[in-house]
Coordinates of C-alpha atoms in Angstrom, one line a residue:
S1 CA 75.5 135.7 43.0
E2 CA 77.7 137.7 40.7
R3 CA 78.1 140.5 43.2
F4 CA 79.0 138.1 46.1
M5 CA 81.6 136.5 43.9
V6 CA 83.3 140.1 43.1
M7 CA 83.2 140.8 46.8
L8 CA 84.7 137.4 47.6
S9 CA 87.5 138.0 45.0
E10 CA 88.3 141.5 46.4
I11 CA 88.7 140.0 50.0
Q12 CA 91.0 137.2 48.7
M13 CA 93.4 139.4 46.7
P14 CA 95.5 140.6 49.7
M15 CA 95.6 137.3 51.5
D16 CA 98.3 134.8 51.5
E17 CA 97.7 131.0 50.7
T18 CA 97.5 130.1 54.6
T19 CA 94.9 132.8 55.2
M20 CA 92.9 132.0 52.0
H21 CA 92.6 128.3 53.1
Q22 CA 91.2 129.4 56.7
L23 CA 88.6 131.6 54.8
R24 CA 87.6 128.6 52.7
T25 CA 87.1 126.5 55.8
F26 CA 84.8 129.2 57.4
L27 CA 82.7 129.0 54.1
N28 CA 82.0 125.2 54.6
M29 CA 78.5 124.1 55.1
P30 CA 77.9 122.4 58.6
I31 CA 77.3 119.1 56.9
E32 CA 81.1 119.5 55.8
R33 CA 82.4 121.0 59.2
I34 CA 80.7 118.6 61.6
P35 CA 82.5 115.5 60.5
Q36 CA 85.8 117.5 60.8
Y37 CA 85.0 118.3 64.3
S38 CA 84.6 114.4 65.0
L39 CA 88.0 113.8 63.5
Y40 CA 89.6 116.6 65.5
L41 CA 88.1 115.2 68.8
H42 CA 89.1 111.6 67.8
D43 CA 92.6 112.9 67.2
L44 CA 92.6 114.8 70.6
K45 CA 91.3 111.6 72.3
R46 CA 94.5 109.8 71.2
W47 CA 96.7 112.1 73.1
T48 CA 94.6 112.4 76.1
T49 CA 95.2 109.8 78.8
D50 CA 92.4 108.1 80.7
G51 CA 93.2 109.9 84.0
H52 CA 93.3 113.3 82.5
M53 CA 90.5 115.7 83.9
D54 CA 89.5 116.3 80.1
H55 CA 89.1 112.9 79.3
A56 CA 85.4 112.2 80.3
P57 CA 84.1 115.6 78.9
L58 CA 86.1 114.7 75.6
L59 CA 84.1 111.3 75.4
S60 CA 81.0 113.1 76.1
S61 CA 81.7 115.6 73.2
I62 CA 82.5 112.9 70.8
T63 CA 79.2 111.0 71.6
A64 CA 77.4 114.3 71.2
V65 CA 79.0 115.0 67.8
N66 CA 78.6 111.5 66.5
R67 CA 74.8 111.9 67.2
V68 CA 74.5 115.1 65.4
V69 CA 76.5 113.5 62.3
H70 CA 74.2 110.5 62.2
M71 CA 71.1 112.8 62.4
L72 CA 72.3 114.9 59.5
Q73 CA 73.1 111.9 57.5
D74 CA 69.6 110.4 58.2
T75 CA 68.3 113.7 57.2
I76 CA 70.1 113.7 54.0
D77 CA 69.1 110.0 53.1
A78 CA 65.5 110.9 53.8
R79 CA 65.7 113.9 51.5
D80 CA 67.2 111.9 48.9
S81 CA 64.7 109.0 49.3
L82 CA 61.8 111.5 48.9
R83 CA 63.3 113.0 45.8
N84 CA 63.7 109.6 44.2
L85 CA 60.3 108.8 45.2
R86 CA 59.0 111.7 43.5
Q87 CA 60.8 111.0 40.3
V88 CA 59.5 107.4 40.2
E89 CA 55.9 108.5 40.9
L90 CA 56.0 111.3 38.2
K91 CA 57.8 108.9 35.7
Y92 CA 55.1 106.2 36.0
G93 CA 52.1 108.2 37.0
L94 CA 51.6 106.8 40.5
P95 CA 49.3 108.3 42.9
P96 CA 51.0 109.9 46.0
D97 CA 51.0 107.5 49.1
K98 CA 52.0 108.8 52.5
D99 CA 53.0 105.4 53.7
R100 CA 55.2 104.6 50.6
Q101 CA 58.9 105.1 50.9
F102 CA 61.8 104.7 48.4
V103 CA 64.4 101.9 49.3
K104 CA 66.4 100.8 46.1
E105 CA 66.2 101.1 42.2
G106 CA 68.2 99.7 39.4
R107 CA 68.3 97.7 36.2
L108 CA 67.8 94.0 36.4
Q109 CA 67.3 91.2 33.8
K110 CA 64.0 89.5 34.0
V111 CA 63.3 86.0 32.7
C112 CA 60.1 86.1 30.9
R113 CA 58.3 83.3 28.9
H114 CA 60.3 83.5 25.8
A115 CA 63.1 86.0 26.4
V116 CA 65.4 87.5 29.0
K117 CA 64.6 91.3 29.1
V118 CA 66.0 94.3 31.0
Y119 CA 63.7 95.8 33.3
H120 CA 63.7 98.9 35.8
V121 CA 63.0 97.6 39.1
V122 CA 62.1 99.9 42.1
L123 CA 61.9 98.6 45.6
F124 CA 59.5 100.6 48.0
N125 CA 59.1 99.7 51.6
N126 CA 55.8 97.9 50.9
A127 CA 55.8 97.0 47.2
L128 CA 58.0 96.2 44.2
L129 CA 57.7 98.0 40.9
Y130 CA 59.1 96.7 37.6
A131 CA 58.8 98.2 34.1
P132 CA 60.3 97.6 30.8
T133 CA 63.2 100.0 29.6
G134 CA 62.6 100.1 25.9
W135 CA 61.4 103.3 24.0
K136 CA 57.9 101.9 24.1
A137 CA 57.8 102.0 27.8
M138 CA 58.2 105.8 27.8
Y139 CA 54.9 106.2 26.0
V140 CA 53.0 103.2 27.1
R141 CA 52.9 102.7 30.9
K142 CA 53.2 99.0 31.2
H143 CA 54.8 98.9 34.7
K144 CA 53.4 96.5 37.4
I145 CA 53.3 97.0 41.2
I146 CA 53.3 93.9 43.5
D147 CA 52.4 94.2 47.3
L148 CA 55.1 92.7 49.4
K149 CA 52.8 91.1 51.8
G150 CA 52.9 87.4 51.8
C151 CA 56.0 87.4 49.1
S152 CA 59.2 85.5 49.3
V153 CA 62.6 85.9 47.8
S154 CA 65.6 83.6 47.6
A155 CA 68.7 83.0 45.8
V156 CA 68.9 80.6 42.8
D157 CA 71.6 78.0 42.9
S158 CA 71.8 77.4 39.1
L159 CA 70.2 78.5 35.8
T160 CA 68.8 76.2 33.2
D161 CA 70.7 76.0 29.9
S162 CA 68.0 77.6 27.9
V163 CA 68.2 80.8 30.4
R164 CA 72.1 80.7 30.1
N165 CA 72.0 80.7 26.2
A166 CA 69.3 83.5 26.0
L167 CA 71.9 85.5 28.3
S168 CA 75.2 84.8 26.8
P169 CA 76.7 81.7 25.4
N170 CA 79.7 81.9 27.7
I171 CA 77.9 83.3 30.8
T172 CA 79.3 81.4 34.1
H173 CA 77.9 83.1 36.9
N174 CA 74.7 82.6 38.7
N175 CA 73.6 86.0 40.1
A176 CA 69.8 85.2 39.9
L177 CA 67.1 85.6 42.6
Q178 CA 63.8 84.1 42.8
F179 CA 60.7 86.3 43.6
L180 CA 57.5 84.5 44.6
S181 CA 54.1 86.4 45.2
S182 CA 50.3 85.4 44.6
Q183 CA 50.2 87.9 41.7
K184 CA 53.3 87.0 39.8
S185 CA 56.5 85.0 40.3
F186 CA 59.6 85.3 38.3
L187 CA 63.4 85.2 38.0
L188 CA 65.6 88.2 38.3
I189 CA 69.4 88.3 37.3
A190 CA 71.9 90.9 38.4
D191 CA 74.9 92.0 36.9
S192 CA 77.4 90.9 39.6
P193 CA 77.4 88.8 42.8
T194 CA 77.4 92.0 44.8
D195 CA 74.2 93.3 43.2
Q196 CA 72.5 90.0 43.9
I197 CA 73.4 90.0 47.6
E198 CA 72.3 93.7 47.7
W199 CA 68.9 93.2 46.1
L200 CA 68.4 89.9 48.0
A201 CA 69.0 91.6 51.3
A202 CA 67.0 94.7 50.4
I203 CA 64.0 92.8 49.3
H204 CA 64.0 90.4 52.2
D205 CA 64.4 93.2 54.8
A206 CA 61.3 94.9 53.2
I207 CA 59.3 91.8 53.4
V208 CA 60.2 91.1 57.0
R209 CA 59.1 94.8 58.0
V210 CA 55.9 94.5 56.1
E211 CA 55.1 91.2 57.9
M212 CA 56.4 92.6 61.3
S213 CA 54.0 95.5 60.9
A214 CA 51.1 93.4 60.4
R215 CA 51.9 90.9 63.2
L216 CA 52.2 93.8 65.9
S217 CA 48.7 95.2 65.3
I218 CA 47.3 95.0 68.7
S219 CA 43.5 94.8 69.5
S220 CA 41.9 95.5 72.8
V221 CA 39.5 92.9 74.4
D222 CA 37.6 95.9 76.0
D223 CA 36.3 96.9 72.5
E224 CA 33.8 94.0 71.6
D225 CA 33.7 94.8 68.0
A226 CA 37.5 94.6 67.8
H227 CA 37.5 91.5 69.7
N228 CA 35.0 89.8 67.3
N229 CA 37.2 91.1 64.2
D230 CA 40.3 89.5 65.7
A231 CA 38.3 86.3 66.4
E232 CA 37.3 86.0 62.7
F233 CA 40.7 87.1 61.5
V234 CA 42.6 84.5 59.4
I235 CA 46.0 83.9 60.9
K236 CA 47.3 81.2 58.4
S237 CA 45.8 79.4 55.4
G238 CA 46.9 77.3 52.6
W239 CA 46.7 73.9 50.7
L240 CA 48.0 71.1 52.7
P241 CA 47.6 67.2 52.2
V242 CA 45.5 66.0 54.9
K243 CA 45.1 62.4 56.2
R244 CA 42.6 60.9 58.5
G245 CA 42.6 57.1 57.7
P246 CA 44.7 55.4 55.0
K247 CA 44.4 57.9 52.4
W248 CA 45.7 61.5 51.8
K249 CA 43.4 64.4 50.6
R250 CA 44.5 67.7 49.7
M251 CA 42.4 70.2 51.5
W252 CA 42.5 74.1 52.2
V253 CA 43.3 74.6 55.9
T254 CA 42.3 77.9 57.8
V255 CA 43.5 78.8 61.2
D256 CA 41.8 81.7 63.0
Y257 CA 41.1 82.4 66.8
Q258 CA 38.0 80.3 66.8
H259 CA 38.5 77.2 64.5
V260 CA 40.6 75.2 62.5
S261 CA 38.8 74.5 59.3
L262 CA 39.4 72.2 56.5
A263 CA 37.7 72.5 53.1
T264 CA 38.0 70.5 49.9
S265 CA 38.2 73.7 47.6
F266 CA 39.2 77.3 48.1
Q267 CA 36.7 79.9 49.6
A268 CA 34.1 77.0 49.9
P269 CA 32.2 76.0 53.5
P270 CA 34.4 74.0 55.7
D271 CA 33.8 70.2 55.8
V272 CA 35.6 70.0 59.0
Q273 CA 35.7 72.7 61.8
L274 CA 37.7 72.1 64.7
L275 CA 37.0 74.3 67.9
I276 CA 40.5 76.0 68.6
A277 CA 40.0 76.1 72.3
G278 CA 40.0 72.2 72.4
C279 CA 42.6 71.6 69.8
D280 CA 45.9 69.8 70.5
V281 CA 48.8 70.0 68.2
E282 CA 51.9 68.0 68.4
Y283 CA 55.0 66.9 66.2
I284 CA 55.2 63.4 64.6
A285 CA 58.5 61.9 65.6
D286 CA 59.4 60.0 62.7
S287 CA 58.6 62.8 60.2
A288 CA 60.4 66.0 59.5
S289 CA 57.3 67.8 57.8
C290 CA 54.1 66.2 59.4
F291 CA 52.1 67.2 62.5
Q292 CA 48.9 65.9 64.3
V293 CA 45.9 68.0 65.1
T294 CA 43.2 66.7 67.4
G295 CA 39.9 68.5 68.2
E296 CA 36.1 68.4 68.4
D297 CA 34.3 69.0 65.1
M298 CA 31.6 71.6 65.6
L299 CA 30.0 70.4 62.3
E300 CA 29.3 67.0 63.4
D301 CA 27.4 67.0 66.8
N302 CA 25.5 63.9 68.1
D303 CA 23.5 63.4 71.6
V304 CA 26.7 63.4 73.6
G305 CA 28.3 66.4 72.0
A306 CA 30.8 67.2 69.3
L307 CA 32.9 64.3 67.9
T308 CA 36.5 64.4 68.5
K309 CA 38.6 63.9 65.3
E310 CA 42.3 63.4 64.7
F311 CA 44.2 64.6 61.4
T312 CA 47.7 64.1 60.2
L313 CA 48.7 67.3 58.0
D314 CA 52.0 67.5 55.8
A315 CA 53.3 71.3 55.8
L316 CA 56.7 70.3 54.1
H317 CA 59.2 73.1 55.2
D318 CA 56.4 75.3 56.7
R319 CA 55.7 72.8 59.6
D320 CA 57.0 75.0 62.5
E321 CA 54.9 77.9 61.2
W322 CA 51.8 76.1 61.3
I323 CA 52.3 74.6 64.7
R324 CA 53.2 78.2 65.9
A325 CA 50.2 79.8 64.7
I326 CA 47.8 77.1 65.9
D327 CA 49.6 77.3 69.4
H328 CA 49.3 81.0 69.4
C329 CA 45.5 80.9 68.8
V330 CA 44.9 78.2 71.6
R331 CA 47.1 80.2 74.1
C332 CA 45.0 83.5 73.2
M333 CA 41.6 81.7 73.8
H334 CA 42.8 80.0 77.0
S335 CA 44.3 83.4 78.5
G336 CA 41.5 85.6 77.6
G337 CA 43.8 88.6 77.5
D338 CA 44.7 90.8 74.5
M339 CA 45.1 89.2 71.2
V340 CA 48.0 90.0 69.2
S341 CA 47.2 89.5 65.4
T342 CA 49.7 87.7 63.6
S343 CA 48.2 88.2 60.3
A344 CA 48.0 85.6 57.4
V345 CA 51.2 86.8 55.7
S346 CA 53.1 83.5 55.5
E347 CA 51.4 81.7 52.6
P348 CA 52.6 78.4 51.7
N349 CA 54.6 77.7 48.5
S350 CA 51.2 76.4 46.8
G351 CA 49.6 80.0 47.3
Y352 CA 52.4 81.6 45.1
A353 CA 51.8 82.0 41.4
P354 CA 54.0 79.8 39.2
I355 CA 57.3 80.6 37.3
Y356 CA 56.3 79.9 33.8
M357 CA 58.4 77.4 31.9
F358 CA 60.9 79.2 29.7
G359 CA 61.2 79.0 26.1
A360 CA 58.9 77.3 23.4
A361 CA 58.5 73.6 24.1
K362 CA 58.0 71.3 21.2
N363 CA 56.0 68.7 23.1
C364 CA 53.7 68.4 25.9
T365 CA 55.3 68.0 29.3
L366 CA 52.5 65.5 30.2
C367 CA 51.6 63.3 27.2
F368 CA 54.8 64.2 25.2
E369 CA 53.0 64.8 22.1
K370 CA 54.0 67.4 19.6
F371 CA 51.9 70.7 19.4
A372 CA 49.6 70.3 16.6
L373 CA 49.2 72.8 13.7
I374 CA 45.7 73.9 12.6
R375 CA 44.7 74.0 8.9
T376 CA 41.8 76.0 8.1
R377 CA 40.0 76.7 4.7
H378 CA 38.3 79.8 3.4
H379 CA 36.5 80.8 0.4
C380 CA 38.6 82.8 -2.0
K381 CA 37.0 85.3 -4.2
Y382 CA 40.1 86.5 -5.9
G383 CA 43.1 84.8 -7.4
N384 CA 43.7 81.2 -8.3
R385 CA 41.3 78.7 -6.8
D386 CA 41.1 74.8 -6.6
D387 CA 38.3 72.6 -8.1
N388 CA 36.0 73.3 -5.1
G389 CA 36.5 77.0 -5.2
L390 CA 38.6 77.1 -2.0
L391 CA 42.0 78.1 -1.1
L392 CA 43.9 76.4 1.4
I393 CA 45.5 78.7 4.1
V394 CA 47.7 77.3 6.7
R395 CA 47.8 78.9 10.1
F396 CA 50.5 78.2 12.4
L397 CA 48.4 78.2 15.7
T398 CA 50.0 76.3 18.3
T399 CA 47.7 74.6 21.1
D400 CA 50.0 75.0 23.8
H401 CA 49.0 76.3 27.2
Y402 CA 50.6 77.5 30.5
C403 CA 49.1 75.7 33.5
R404 CA 48.3 78.5 35.9
R405 CA 49.5 76.3 39.0
C406 CA 52.8 74.6 38.0
G407 CA 53.6 76.7 35.0
N408 CA 54.4 74.2 32.7
Q409 CA 53.6 74.0 28.9
V410 CA 50.7 71.4 28.1
C411 CA 48.5 70.6 25.2
G412 CA 44.8 71.4 24.9
K413 CA 43.9 67.8 25.8
C414 CA 46.1 67.9 29.0
S415 CA 44.5 71.2 30.2
K416 CA 40.7 71.1 30.0
S417 CA 40.1 71.6 33.6
K418 CA 39.7 74.8 35.6
M419 CA 40.0 75.4 39.4
V420 CA 40.2 78.3 41.7
L421 CA 43.8 78.7 42.8
A422 CA 44.9 79.9 46.4
T423 CA 46.1 83.3 45.0
G424 CA 43.2 85.3 46.4
S425 CA 41.3 85.4 43.2
T426 CA 37.7 83.7 42.8
K427 CA 38.1 83.3 39.2
P428 CA 38.7 79.7 37.9
E429 CA 42.1 79.3 36.1
R430 CA 42.9 76.7 33.6
V431 CA 45.4 74.0 35.1
C432 CA 46.8 70.9 33.7
D433 CA 45.5 67.3 34.6
K434 CA 48.3 66.8 36.9
C435 CA 47.4 69.5 39.2
M436 CA 43.8 68.7 39.1
N437 CA 44.3 65.2 40.2
V438 CA 46.5 66.5 43.0
Q439 CA 43.5 68.8 43.9
R440 CA 40.8 66.1 43.6
N441 CA 42.4 63.0 45.3
C442 CA 46.1 63.8 46.0
V443 CA 47.1 60.7 43.9
L444 CA 50.4 62.5 43.0
P445 CA 53.0 64.0 45.2
P446 CA 51.6 67.4 46.5
N447 CA 54.9 69.4 46.3
L448 CA 54.9 70.2 42.5

């Protein structure tokens, strides 16, 4: 206040420079004084021998002061995080969430279908928000929020020439990272390698924390309802090439505490249901991605009992995770103890939404035919008309479509089919013939 400033100036008038410096020191806030105490104690430690009687109390004092410093810093960080969170919620009209925490925000370039645009990216502890930065975004809320459960992030080794040209003709760096989720997948480009590393580490740590919090949900066997819920809980699921005999077939594989189920389509009744208690899973020595599962099929019973079947599955780079999930369920059923839910948070790559092909393609990526131009005729009531009373109007309507599974641009003839994708939605999506053939009989390589 003005009164306090007048009083302070009156006190400082008869003081010399040394005394005035001491007064300024006493007026410092605790957050400024306590780190100075830590420096003083460390300086005193350098002049104190190990055998001195004050050495042990000095070490104890340094530990206590450092603990207070860390506590104050954590309090300041939490206050700043809460302030930033409230600003983001107010800007984009987000409803308050007690479990949401602010982690990081900044501007990143997002590779869209036809251009590279600057987006405001906000990372929460459980979600990722991105929104355009143009003037229209201030009036039209076009932000999107993606839940981090089941997501994946990785660095991109190199960018395509079309993306480089859209950024800058002379660009040489590769500060890109790839974000994959079941809702939306895209590329983000940072301004520097340092920003890329920071964003990559922050998003990866947030995903790991979300997965760990889901994996550590413990249910008690004493509660029968909780036990039944855990028994029906899906631990892992995804599309995998499966072989029983000479031919591979792409199937939807689901692992829970009771069964290993195999179905020919997503969210359909299983064709094979192996009892988890009698399953045996093992590696295949001459393959780096395949493993073998043996068990009793509960859907095909005869007079003797359930039939024992053996399947070979190709999980690509996710083989160890599949084997770990099946072993976990088998051990839980044999032990009869508490079940630790591991949660279905590690979806395979086929469960992610595709990164759409950048730029406008001139030809179909499957049949290589040029995209057609449609000409339509309309009756003209005014102006010049031809002999038939019709005016030819040319509409440049391209017939290209994006496959919702692989993201490539294909023509209408090569994308007539629809299928339910492994992204959590039950709505059939339009896919290309190549992806449809993979789904039907796996006649093409499964890792598109």
